[in-house]
Coordinates of C-alpha atoms and ligand atoms in Angstrom, one line a residue:
M4 CA 17.1 14.6 24.0
V5 CA 17.3 17.5 21.6
D6 CA 16.3 21.0 22.6
L7 CA 13.5 22.2 20.3
D8 CA 15.2 25.6 20.2
D9 CA 18.2 24.0 18.5
V10 CA 15.8 22.3 16.0
R11 CA 14.2 25.8 15.4
R12 CA 17.6 27.2 14.6
I13 CA 18.0 24.6 11.9
V14 CA 14.6 24.5 10.2
G15 CA 13.2 27.9 11.2
E16 CA 10.8 29.0 13.9
R17 CA 7.6 28.4 11.9
S18 CA 8.6 24.9 10.8
V19 CA 8.5 23.4 14.3
V20 CA 5.3 22.2 16.0
D21 CA 5.5 21.5 19.7
G22 CA 4.3 18.3 21.5
A23 CA 1.2 20.0 23.1
T24 CA -0.1 21.1 19.7
L25 CA 0.6 17.6 18.2
S26 CA -1.5 16.0 20.9
E27 CA -4.6 17.6 19.3
R28 CA -4.3 15.3 16.2
P29 CA -4.8 11.6 15.9
Q30 CA -1.8 9.3 15.7
D31 CA -2.6 8.2 12.1
F32 CA -5.3 7.5 9.6
W33 CA -6.4 4.4 11.6
V34 CA -5.6 5.0 15.2
N35 CA -7.6 7.7 16.9
R36 CA -5.3 8.2 19.9
P37 CA -3.6 11.6 20.3
T38 CA -0.1 11.8 18.8
E39 CA 2.6 11.7 21.4
A40 CA 5.9 13.4 20.5
L41 CA 8.5 15.8 21.6
G42 CA 7.7 17.9 18.5
L43 CA 7.6 17.9 14.7
A44 CA 10.2 19.5 12.5
K45 CA 9.7 20.3 8.8
P46 CA 13.0 20.9 7.1
G47 CA 12.8 22.9 3.9
D48 CA 15.6 21.2 2.0
V49 CA 18.1 18.3 2.1
R50 CA 20.7 20.6 3.7
E51 CA 18.4 21.3 6.7
L52 CA 17.4 17.7 7.0
S53 CA 21.1 16.7 7.0
A54 CA 21.9 19.2 9.8
L55 CA 18.9 18.1 11.8
L56 CA 19.8 14.4 11.6
A57 CA 23.4 15.2 12.5
L58 CA 22.1 16.9 15.6
C59 CA 19.8 14.0 16.5
H60 CA 22.7 11.5 15.9
A61 CA 25.0 13.5 18.2
K62 CA 22.3 13.5 21.0
A63 CA 21.0 9.9 20.3
Q64 CA 17.6 11.5 19.7
S65 CA 15.0 9.0 18.3
V66 CA 13.3 10.3 15.1
I67 CA 10.4 9.1 13.0
V68 CA 9.8 10.4 9.5
E69 CA 6.2 10.7 8.7
G70 CA 4.4 11.2 5.3
G71 CA 0.6 11.1 5.0
R72 CA 0.4 8.8 8.1
T73 CA -1.8 6.4 6.1
N74 CA 0.2 3.2 6.7
L75 CA -1.7 0.3 8.2
V76 CA 1.0 -1.1 10.5
S77 CA 1.5 1.5 13.2
A78 CA 4.7 2.4 11.4
T79 CA 4.8 6.0 12.6
Q80 CA 3.7 5.3 16.2
S81 CA 5.8 7.5 18.4
T82 CA 6.3 8.2 22.1
G83 CA 6.6 11.5 24.1
Q84 CA 10.4 11.3 23.5
T85 CA 10.3 11.1 19.7
L86 CA 11.1 13.9 17.3
L87 CA 8.8 13.6 14.3
I88 CA 10.1 14.8 10.9
S89 CA 7.8 15.7 8.0
L90 CA 9.1 16.3 4.5
E91 CA 5.9 18.1 3.4
R92 CA 8.0 21.1 2.3
L93 CA 10.1 18.9 0.0
N94 CA 7.1 18.4 -2.3
D95 CA 8.3 19.8 -5.6
I96 CA 7.6 17.9 -8.8
G97 CA 9.8 18.6 -11.8
V98 CA 8.8 18.9 -15.5
P99 CA 8.4 15.3 -16.8
D100 CA 11.0 14.3 -19.3
R101 CA 8.8 13.1 -22.2
Q102 CA 11.7 11.5 -24.1
G103 CA 13.3 9.8 -21.2
M104 CA 9.9 9.1 -19.7
T105 CA 11.0 10.2 -16.2
V106 CA 10.1 12.8 -13.6
E107 CA 12.0 13.9 -10.5
A108 CA 10.0 14.6 -7.3
G109 CA 10.5 15.5 -3.7
A110 CA 9.6 12.9 -1.0
G111 CA 6.8 15.1 0.3
A112 CA 4.9 15.2 -3.0
I113 CA 1.4 13.6 -2.7
I114 CA 0.9 10.5 -4.9
E115 CA -2.2 11.9 -6.6
T116 CA -0.4 15.2 -7.4
I117 CA 2.4 13.3 -9.1
Q118 CA -0.2 11.3 -11.1
Q119 CA -2.0 14.4 -12.2
R120 CA 1.2 16.3 -13.1
C121 CA 2.4 13.4 -15.3
A122 CA -1.1 13.0 -16.9
A123 CA -1.0 16.6 -17.9
D124 CA 2.0 15.7 -20.1
G125 CA 0.4 12.5 -21.5
L126 CA 2.4 10.3 -19.1
R127 CA 1.4 7.7 -16.5
F128 CA 2.9 7.3 -13.0
G129 CA 2.3 3.6 -12.5
L130 CA 1.5 3.6 -8.7
D131 CA -2.1 3.9 -7.5
F132 CA -3.9 3.0 -4.3
G133 CA -6.8 4.1 -2.2
A134 CA -4.8 6.6 -0.1
R135 CA -3.5 8.4 -3.2
G136 CA -4.8 11.8 -2.0
S137 CA -2.9 11.8 1.3
A138 CA 0.1 9.3 0.9
T139 CA 3.4 10.9 0.0
L140 CA 6.1 9.7 -2.4
G141 CA 8.5 9.2 0.6
G142 CA 5.9 7.1 2.5
A143 CA 5.0 5.0 -0.6
L144 CA 8.7 4.3 -1.4
S145 CA 9.5 3.5 2.3
T146 CA 6.7 1.0 2.4
N147 CA 7.2 -0.2 -1.1
A148 CA 3.5 0.2 -1.7
G149 CA 1.6 -1.9 -4.3
G150 CA -2.0 -1.1 -5.1
F151 CA -4.3 -1.5 -8.0
Q152 CA -1.9 -1.4 -11.0
A153 CA 1.0 -3.5 -9.8
L154 CA -0.2 -6.2 -12.2
R155 CA 0.8 -3.9 -15.1
Y156 CA 3.4 -1.5 -13.8
G157 CA 4.9 -3.3 -10.7
V158 CA 5.2 -2.1 -7.1
A159 CA 6.7 1.2 -5.8
R160 CA 10.3 -0.2 -6.2
D161 CA 9.7 -0.7 -9.9
Q162 CA 8.9 2.9 -10.4
V163 CA 12.3 4.2 -9.1
L164 CA 15.4 4.9 -11.2
G165 CA 17.4 7.1 -8.9
L166 CA 17.1 8.0 -5.2
E167 CA 18.5 10.6 -2.8
C168 CA 18.4 9.9 1.0
V169 CA 20.0 11.0 4.2
L170 CA 21.6 8.6 6.6
A171 CA 21.1 8.7 10.4
D172 CA 24.3 10.7 10.9
G173 CA 23.3 13.3 8.3
T174 CA 25.4 11.9 5.4
V175 CA 23.6 12.6 2.1
L176 CA 23.6 9.8 -0.4
S177 CA 22.5 11.2 -3.7
H178 CA 22.3 9.1 -6.8
L179 CA 19.5 10.7 -8.9
S180 CA 20.2 8.6 -11.9
A181 CA 17.6 8.7 -14.7
F182 CA 18.9 5.6 -16.5
A183 CA 17.1 2.3 -16.9
K184 CA 20.6 0.6 -16.9
D185 CA 23.1 1.7 -14.3
N186 CA 25.2 -1.1 -12.9
T187 CA 27.7 0.9 -10.9
G188 CA 28.3 -1.2 -7.8
Y189 CA 25.8 -2.0 -5.1
D190 CA 22.3 -0.7 -5.9
L191 CA 21.9 1.2 -2.6
K192 CA 18.4 2.6 -3.4
H193 CA 16.8 -0.8 -2.9
L194 CA 18.1 -0.8 0.7
F195 CA 16.0 2.3 1.5
I196 CA 12.9 1.4 -0.5
G197 CA 10.7 -0.8 1.7
S198 CA 12.8 -0.2 4.9
E199 CA 10.0 1.9 6.5
G200 CA 12.3 4.7 7.6
T201 CA 14.6 2.5 9.7
L202 CA 17.7 2.8 7.5
G203 CA 17.6 6.4 6.1
V204 CA 15.4 9.2 5.1
I205 CA 14.3 9.4 1.5
T206 CA 14.3 12.9 0.1
R207 CA 13.9 12.7 -3.7
A208 CA 13.5 10.2 -6.4
V209 CA 13.7 10.0 -10.2
L210 CA 10.6 8.0 -11.3
R211 CA 10.0 5.9 -14.3
L212 CA 6.9 6.9 -16.4
H213 CA 4.8 5.2 -19.1
P214 CA 2.7 6.5 -21.9
A215 CA -0.7 7.5 -20.5
P216 CA -3.4 5.2 -21.9
H217 CA -6.3 6.8 -23.8
S218 CA -9.0 4.2 -23.1
V219 CA -10.3 2.4 -20.0
N220 CA -12.6 -0.6 -20.0
T221 CA -14.0 -2.0 -16.8
A222 CA -16.0 -5.1 -16.0
L223 CA -17.5 -6.7 -13.0
M224 CA -17.7 -10.5 -13.4
A225 CA -19.3 -13.2 -11.2
F226 CA -17.9 -16.7 -10.9
D227 CA -19.2 -20.0 -9.5
T228 CA -15.7 -21.5 -8.9
F229 CA -12.3 -20.2 -7.9
E230 CA -10.8 -22.4 -10.6
A231 CA -12.7 -20.4 -13.2
V232 CA -11.4 -17.2 -11.7
A233 CA -7.8 -18.3 -12.0
Q234 CA -8.4 -19.5 -15.6
T235 CA -10.0 -16.2 -16.6
L236 CA -7.0 -14.3 -15.1
G237 CA -4.7 -16.3 -17.4
A238 CA -6.9 -15.8 -20.4
M239 CA -7.3 -12.0 -19.9
R240 CA -3.5 -11.6 -19.5
R241 CA -2.9 -13.3 -22.8
D242 CA -5.9 -12.2 -24.9
L243 CA -6.0 -8.5 -23.9
G244 CA -2.6 -8.0 -25.5
G245 CA -0.9 -6.8 -22.3
T246 CA -3.5 -4.1 -21.5
L247 CA -4.9 -5.7 -18.4
S248 CA -4.2 -3.3 -15.5
S249 CA -6.3 -4.5 -12.6
F250 CA -7.8 -7.9 -11.6
E251 CA -9.4 -7.4 -8.2
I252 CA -11.2 -10.2 -6.4
M253 CA -14.0 -10.0 -3.8
W254 CA -15.4 -13.0 -2.0
A255 CA -19.2 -12.9 -1.8
E256 CA -19.5 -11.9 1.9
F257 CA -17.5 -8.7 1.4
F258 CA -19.1 -7.9 -2.0
H259 CA -22.7 -8.2 -0.8
F260 CA -21.9 -6.4 2.5
N261 CA -20.7 -3.4 0.5
V262 CA -23.5 -3.6 -2.1
D263 CA -26.0 -3.5 0.8
A264 CA -24.2 -0.6 2.6
L265 CA -23.4 1.5 -0.5
L266 CA -26.0 0.7 -3.1
N267 CA -29.0 -0.2 -0.9
G268 CA -28.6 -3.8 -2.0
R269 CA -29.0 -3.0 -5.8
S270 CA -26.2 -5.2 -7.0
P271 CA -24.9 -4.5 -10.6
I272 CA -25.2 -8.3 -11.1
E273 CA -28.4 -10.1 -10.0
G274 CA -28.2 -13.2 -7.8
C275 CA -25.4 -14.3 -5.5
Y276 CA -22.1 -15.9 -6.6
P277 CA -19.1 -17.0 -4.4
F278 CA -16.6 -14.8 -6.2
Y279 CA -16.6 -11.4 -8.0
I280 CA -13.8 -9.9 -10.1
L281 CA -13.5 -6.2 -10.9
C282 CA -11.1 -6.0 -13.9
E283 CA -9.9 -3.2 -16.0
S284 CA -7.9 -2.8 -19.2
E285 CA -6.2 0.4 -20.4
G286 CA -5.1 0.9 -23.9
F287 CA -4.4 3.4 -26.7
E288 CA -7.1 2.8 -29.3
A289 CA -10.5 3.5 -27.7
E290 CA -12.8 1.7 -30.2
A291 CA -10.5 -1.3 -30.8
D292 CA -9.8 -1.6 -27.1
A293 CA -13.5 -1.6 -26.2
A294 CA -14.3 -4.2 -28.9
L295 CA -11.4 -6.5 -27.8
F296 CA -12.5 -6.2 -24.1
E297 CA -16.1 -7.1 -24.9
K298 CA -14.9 -10.0 -27.0
V299 CA -12.6 -11.4 -24.3
V300 CA -15.3 -11.0 -21.6
G301 CA -17.9 -12.5 -24.0
R302 CA -15.7 -15.5 -24.8
A303 CA -15.2 -16.2 -21.0
I304 CA -19.0 -16.3 -20.6
E305 CA -19.4 -18.6 -23.7
E306 CA -16.8 -20.9 -22.3
G307 CA -18.7 -21.1 -19.0
L308 CA -15.9 -19.5 -17.0
V309 CA -17.8 -16.4 -16.1
A310 CA -21.3 -16.9 -14.8
D311 CA -22.5 -13.3 -15.4
A312 CA -20.8 -9.9 -16.1
V313 CA -21.5 -6.3 -16.5
I314 CA -19.3 -3.9 -18.5
A315 CA -19.3 -0.3 -17.3
S316 CA -21.0 1.9 -20.0
S317 CA -20.1 5.3 -18.4
S318 CA -17.4 6.7 -16.1
R319 CA -20.2 7.1 -13.5
Q320 CA -20.9 3.3 -13.6
R321 CA -17.1 2.6 -13.5
Q322 CA -16.8 4.7 -10.3
E323 CA -19.8 2.9 -8.8
L324 CA -18.1 -0.5 -9.5
W325 CA -14.8 0.7 -8.0
K326 CA -16.6 2.1 -4.9
I327 CA -17.8 -1.4 -4.0
R328 CA -14.1 -2.5 -4.0
E329 CA -12.5 0.6 -2.5
D330 CA -14.9 1.9 0.2
F331 CA -14.2 0.6 3.7
E332 CA -16.2 3.0 5.8
A333 CA -19.1 0.6 6.4
E334 CA -16.7 -2.2 7.2
M335 CA -15.0 0.0 9.8
R336 CA -18.4 0.4 11.5
L337 CA -19.2 -3.3 11.3
F338 CA -15.9 -4.4 12.9
P339 CA -15.4 -2.2 16.1
T340 CA -12.1 -4.1 16.6
M341 CA -10.8 -4.7 13.1
I342 CA -8.1 -7.3 12.5
D343 CA -6.7 -7.3 9.0
F344 CA -4.2 -9.3 7.1
D345 CA -2.4 -8.3 4.0
I346 CA -0.8 -11.5 2.6
S347 CA 0.7 -13.0 -0.5
L348 CA -0.1 -16.6 -1.4
P349 CA 0.3 -18.8 -4.5
V350 CA -3.1 -18.3 -6.4
A351 CA -3.5 -22.1 -6.4
G352 CA -3.7 -22.2 -2.6
M353 CA -6.0 -19.2 -2.0
E354 CA -9.3 -20.9 -1.9
A355 CA -8.2 -23.6 0.5
F356 CA -6.5 -21.0 2.7
V357 CA -9.6 -18.8 3.0
N358 CA -11.7 -21.9 3.7
D359 CA -9.3 -22.9 6.5
V360 CA -9.4 -19.4 8.0
E361 CA -13.2 -19.4 7.9
R362 CA -13.4 -22.9 9.6
R363 CA -10.8 -22.1 12.3
L364 CA -12.4 -18.8 13.1
Y365 CA -15.8 -20.5 13.3
E366 CA -14.5 -23.2 15.6
E367 CA -12.0 -21.2 17.7
V368 CA -13.2 -17.6 17.7
P369 CA -17.0 -17.9 18.0
G370 CA -17.4 -14.1 18.7
N371 CA -16.0 -13.1 15.3
L372 CA -18.2 -10.7 13.3
G373 CA -17.5 -12.1 9.8
L374 CA -14.8 -12.6 7.3
H375 CA -14.2 -10.2 4.4
V376 CA -11.8 -11.3 1.7
L377 CA -10.7 -9.3 -1.3
G378 CA -7.4 -8.4 -2.9
H379 CA -5.2 -7.9 -5.9
L380 CA -5.5 -11.4 -7.3
G381 CA -3.3 -10.7 -10.3
D382 CA -0.4 -10.0 -7.8
G383 CA -1.2 -13.0 -5.5
N384 CA -2.2 -10.6 -2.8
L385 CA -5.2 -11.0 -0.5
H386 CA -6.6 -8.7 2.2
V387 CA -8.4 -10.8 4.8
T388 CA -10.3 -8.9 7.5
T389 CA -12.3 -10.0 10.5
G390 CA -13.6 -8.2 13.5
L391 CA -14.5 -8.6 17.2
A392 CA -16.7 -6.6 19.4
S393 CA -13.7 -5.7 21.7
P394 CA -9.9 -6.1 21.5
E395 CA -9.7 -9.2 23.7
G396 CA -9.0 -12.2 21.4
K397 CA -7.2 -10.1 18.8
G398 CA -3.9 -11.8 19.6
E399 CA -5.5 -15.2 19.2
V400 CA -6.9 -14.4 15.8
R401 CA -3.5 -13.1 14.7
R402 CA -1.7 -16.2 15.9
L403 CA -4.2 -18.5 14.2
V404 CA -4.1 -16.7 10.8
Y405 CA -0.3 -16.2 10.7
E406 CA 0.3 -19.9 11.5
L407 CA -2.0 -20.8 8.6
I408 CA -0.1 -18.4 6.3
S409 CA 3.2 -20.1 7.2
G410 CA 1.6 -23.5 6.4
Y411 CA 0.7 -22.2 2.9
D412 CA 4.3 -20.8 2.3
G413 CA 2.7 -17.3 2.2
S414 CA 4.1 -13.9 3.1
I415 CA 2.6 -12.1 6.2
S416 CA 2.9 -8.7 4.5
A417 CA 2.3 -8.3 0.8
E418 CA 2.3 -4.6 0.5
H419 CA 1.6 -2.8 3.8
G420 CA 5.0 -3.5 5.5
I421 CA 5.8 -4.7 9.0
G422 CA 6.0 -1.5 11.2
L423 CA 5.1 -2.3 14.8
A424 CA 1.9 -4.2 14.2
K425 CA 3.6 -7.2 12.5
R426 CA 7.1 -7.1 13.9
D427 CA 6.6 -9.9 16.3
Y428 CA 5.3 -12.2 13.5
L429 CA 8.2 -11.5 11.0
H430 CA 9.7 -14.9 11.7
H431 CA 6.7 -16.5 10.0
S432 CA 8.0 -15.2 6.7
R433 CA 11.8 -14.6 7.1
S434 CA 14.4 -17.0 8.4
A435 CA 16.5 -16.4 11.5
A436 CA 19.5 -15.8 9.2
E437 CA 17.6 -13.2 7.2
I438 CA 16.5 -11.3 10.3
A439 CA 20.1 -11.4 11.7
T440 CA 21.3 -9.9 8.4
M441 CA 18.7 -7.2 8.6
K442 CA 20.0 -6.4 12.1
V443 CA 23.6 -6.2 10.7
L444 CA 22.5 -3.6 8.1
K445 CA 20.6 -1.6 10.7
Q446 CA 23.6 -1.5 13.0
A447 CA 25.9 -0.5 10.1
L448 CA 23.7 2.4 8.8
D449 CA 22.1 3.5 12.1
P450 CA 24.5 2.5 14.9
K451 CA 22.7 4.5 17.6
G452 CA 19.3 3.1 16.5
I453 CA 17.7 6.6 16.2
L454 CA 15.6 6.0 13.1
N455 CA 12.1 4.7 13.7
P456 CA 13.2 2.6 16.7
G457 CA 11.5 -0.7 17.4
K458 CA 9.9 -0.9 13.9
V459 CA 10.3 -3.9 11.5
I460 CA 13.0 -5.7 13.5
Ligands
FAD29 C1 -7.7 3.8 2.2 C2 -6.3 3.2 2.2 C3 -6.0 2.4 1.2 C4 -4.7 1.8 1.1 N1 -4.4 1.0 0.0 C5 -3.1 0.5 -0.1 C6 -2.8 -0.3 -1.2 O1 -3.6 -0.7 -2.0 N2 -1.5 -0.7 -1.3 C7 -0.5 -0.4 -0.4 O2 0.6 -0.8 -0.6 N3 -0.8 0.4 0.6 C8 -2.1 0.9 0.8 N4 -2.4 1.7 1.9 C9 -1.3 1.9 2.9 C10 -0.6 3.3 2.8 O3 -1.3 4.2 2.0 C11 0.8 3.1 2.2 O4 1.5 2.3 3.1 C12 1.5 4.4 1.9 O5 2.6 4.1 1.1 C13 2.0 5.2 3.1 O6 2.4 6.5 2.7 P1 2.4 7.7 3.7 O7 2.9 8.9 3.0 O8 1.1 7.8 4.3 O9 3.5 7.2 4.8 P2 3.4 7.1 6.4 O10 2.2 6.3 6.7 O11 3.4 8.4 6.9 O12 4.7 6.3 6.7 C14 4.9 5.0 6.3 C15 6.3 4.5 6.7 O13 7.2 5.2 5.8 C16 8.2 5.9 6.6 N5 8.4 7.1 5.9 C17 7.6 8.1 5.4 N6 8.2 9.0 4.7 C18 9.5 8.6 4.7 C19 10.7 9.2 4.0 N7 10.6 10.3 3.3 N8 11.9 8.5 4.2 C20 11.9 7.4 4.9 N9 10.9 6.8 5.6 C21 9.7 7.4 5.4 C22 7.5 6.1 8.0 O14 8.5 6.3 9.0 C23 6.7 4.9 8.1 O15 7.6 3.8 8.6 C24 -3.7 2.2 2.0 C25 -4.0 3.1 3.0 C26 -5.3 3.6 3.1 C27 -5.6 4.6 4.2

């Protein structure tokens, strides 16, 4: 184990927090247990981080890099022997390059701050999700986060042109390329993006940007059938001229639960339908965009695809609609033991899959407290959540749902990653040969296994 005094000599006295102080804070956003760790080091630059990792490598000291600790898979869960590393001091954001449409940022920069900095220069950073105010660039890249706008701009991986990271032994790999085309050997950045801090520590990135849209149009639509939902997604992708940026589905049980909890039961759409879609388009010509949006939604109603719809007429109404989709506080109270699944499935199999989960839960887990299904339909990504009064039975629910996902050729993790929570289920989505290859890479890049040990594989 490293001596914290040696760590202090590298990063400075004030940039080390000891284990006793850390035990006063929760493990992460979701787990309210005290943090267990040897200490937390906050290097001020890549040179200090490199020296710190070289020391940890020499001493076989296990380390976990943490960002905003908002991940949902216990990816930063530590033990009393772990040295935590935070890159919060590496949070600089450069001046966006308007011609090249790029910006360089440190891994500790907060996602929302990057969004705001780029927006000030008329540019859009195409990554957005509920934890934007706490999650860091390093965390978002390490989990290859998705979110609300992946439909239009892609996932975290698609935002990155160049990357700098530090290997377990302190070696710095810096390729801060700002080019869309750069075929110079193996594209190493993609090894580190999505590897959840197990292969290296990401310190900076050059990010791809887009012109910031000037207009936003939002609608909540109700549907009688899933088939009509899928057809409407295709029609909106085609007819909105590429401006569709979100297409979020909510099954009735979740929608009405949140309407009751957040809006005292005053639904923006009267009646009860099996499926609701919150969709949004973002464009560059306010009047023309609004007219086109209204026309496309209107046509879907005329054709009998959409049963009812409301188009937000103010930013306040837009926020209210998004709140129904984004707010999970009431759900967290409803499910004392929450069991959530973040899965990818072919859109064609989603309805049957959800029906199967509902039937199996009803038959095999009678104590379940309900089934909330929502997700980023445009990306083939569903979030399926159920709850129990106590943790017993949690493993049974997981086994049941993961088996069903395998049967539908789905992925057990669409955007949240594997961490510790899903590690034992990885074989449902990846073959033995693939997992063996992951282990070869891990052994090559981190031979002593000091980086986020026990996570992913
Ligand atoms: C309300 C809410 C909504 C969310 N919505 C979404 C969503 O829509 N889509 C989505 O994809 N996720 C979502 N998430 C999950 C979470 O926000 C993402 O996983 C996020 O990317 C994690 O960033 P973080 O900075 O909090 O990382 P952390 O949670 O601190 O760390 C996550 C992982 O990355 C590693 N890591 C962190 N920084 C680095 C680094 N610099 N180098 C190497 N490894 C590092 C950690 O070791 C860990 O394995 C949501 C979370 C919340 C709380």
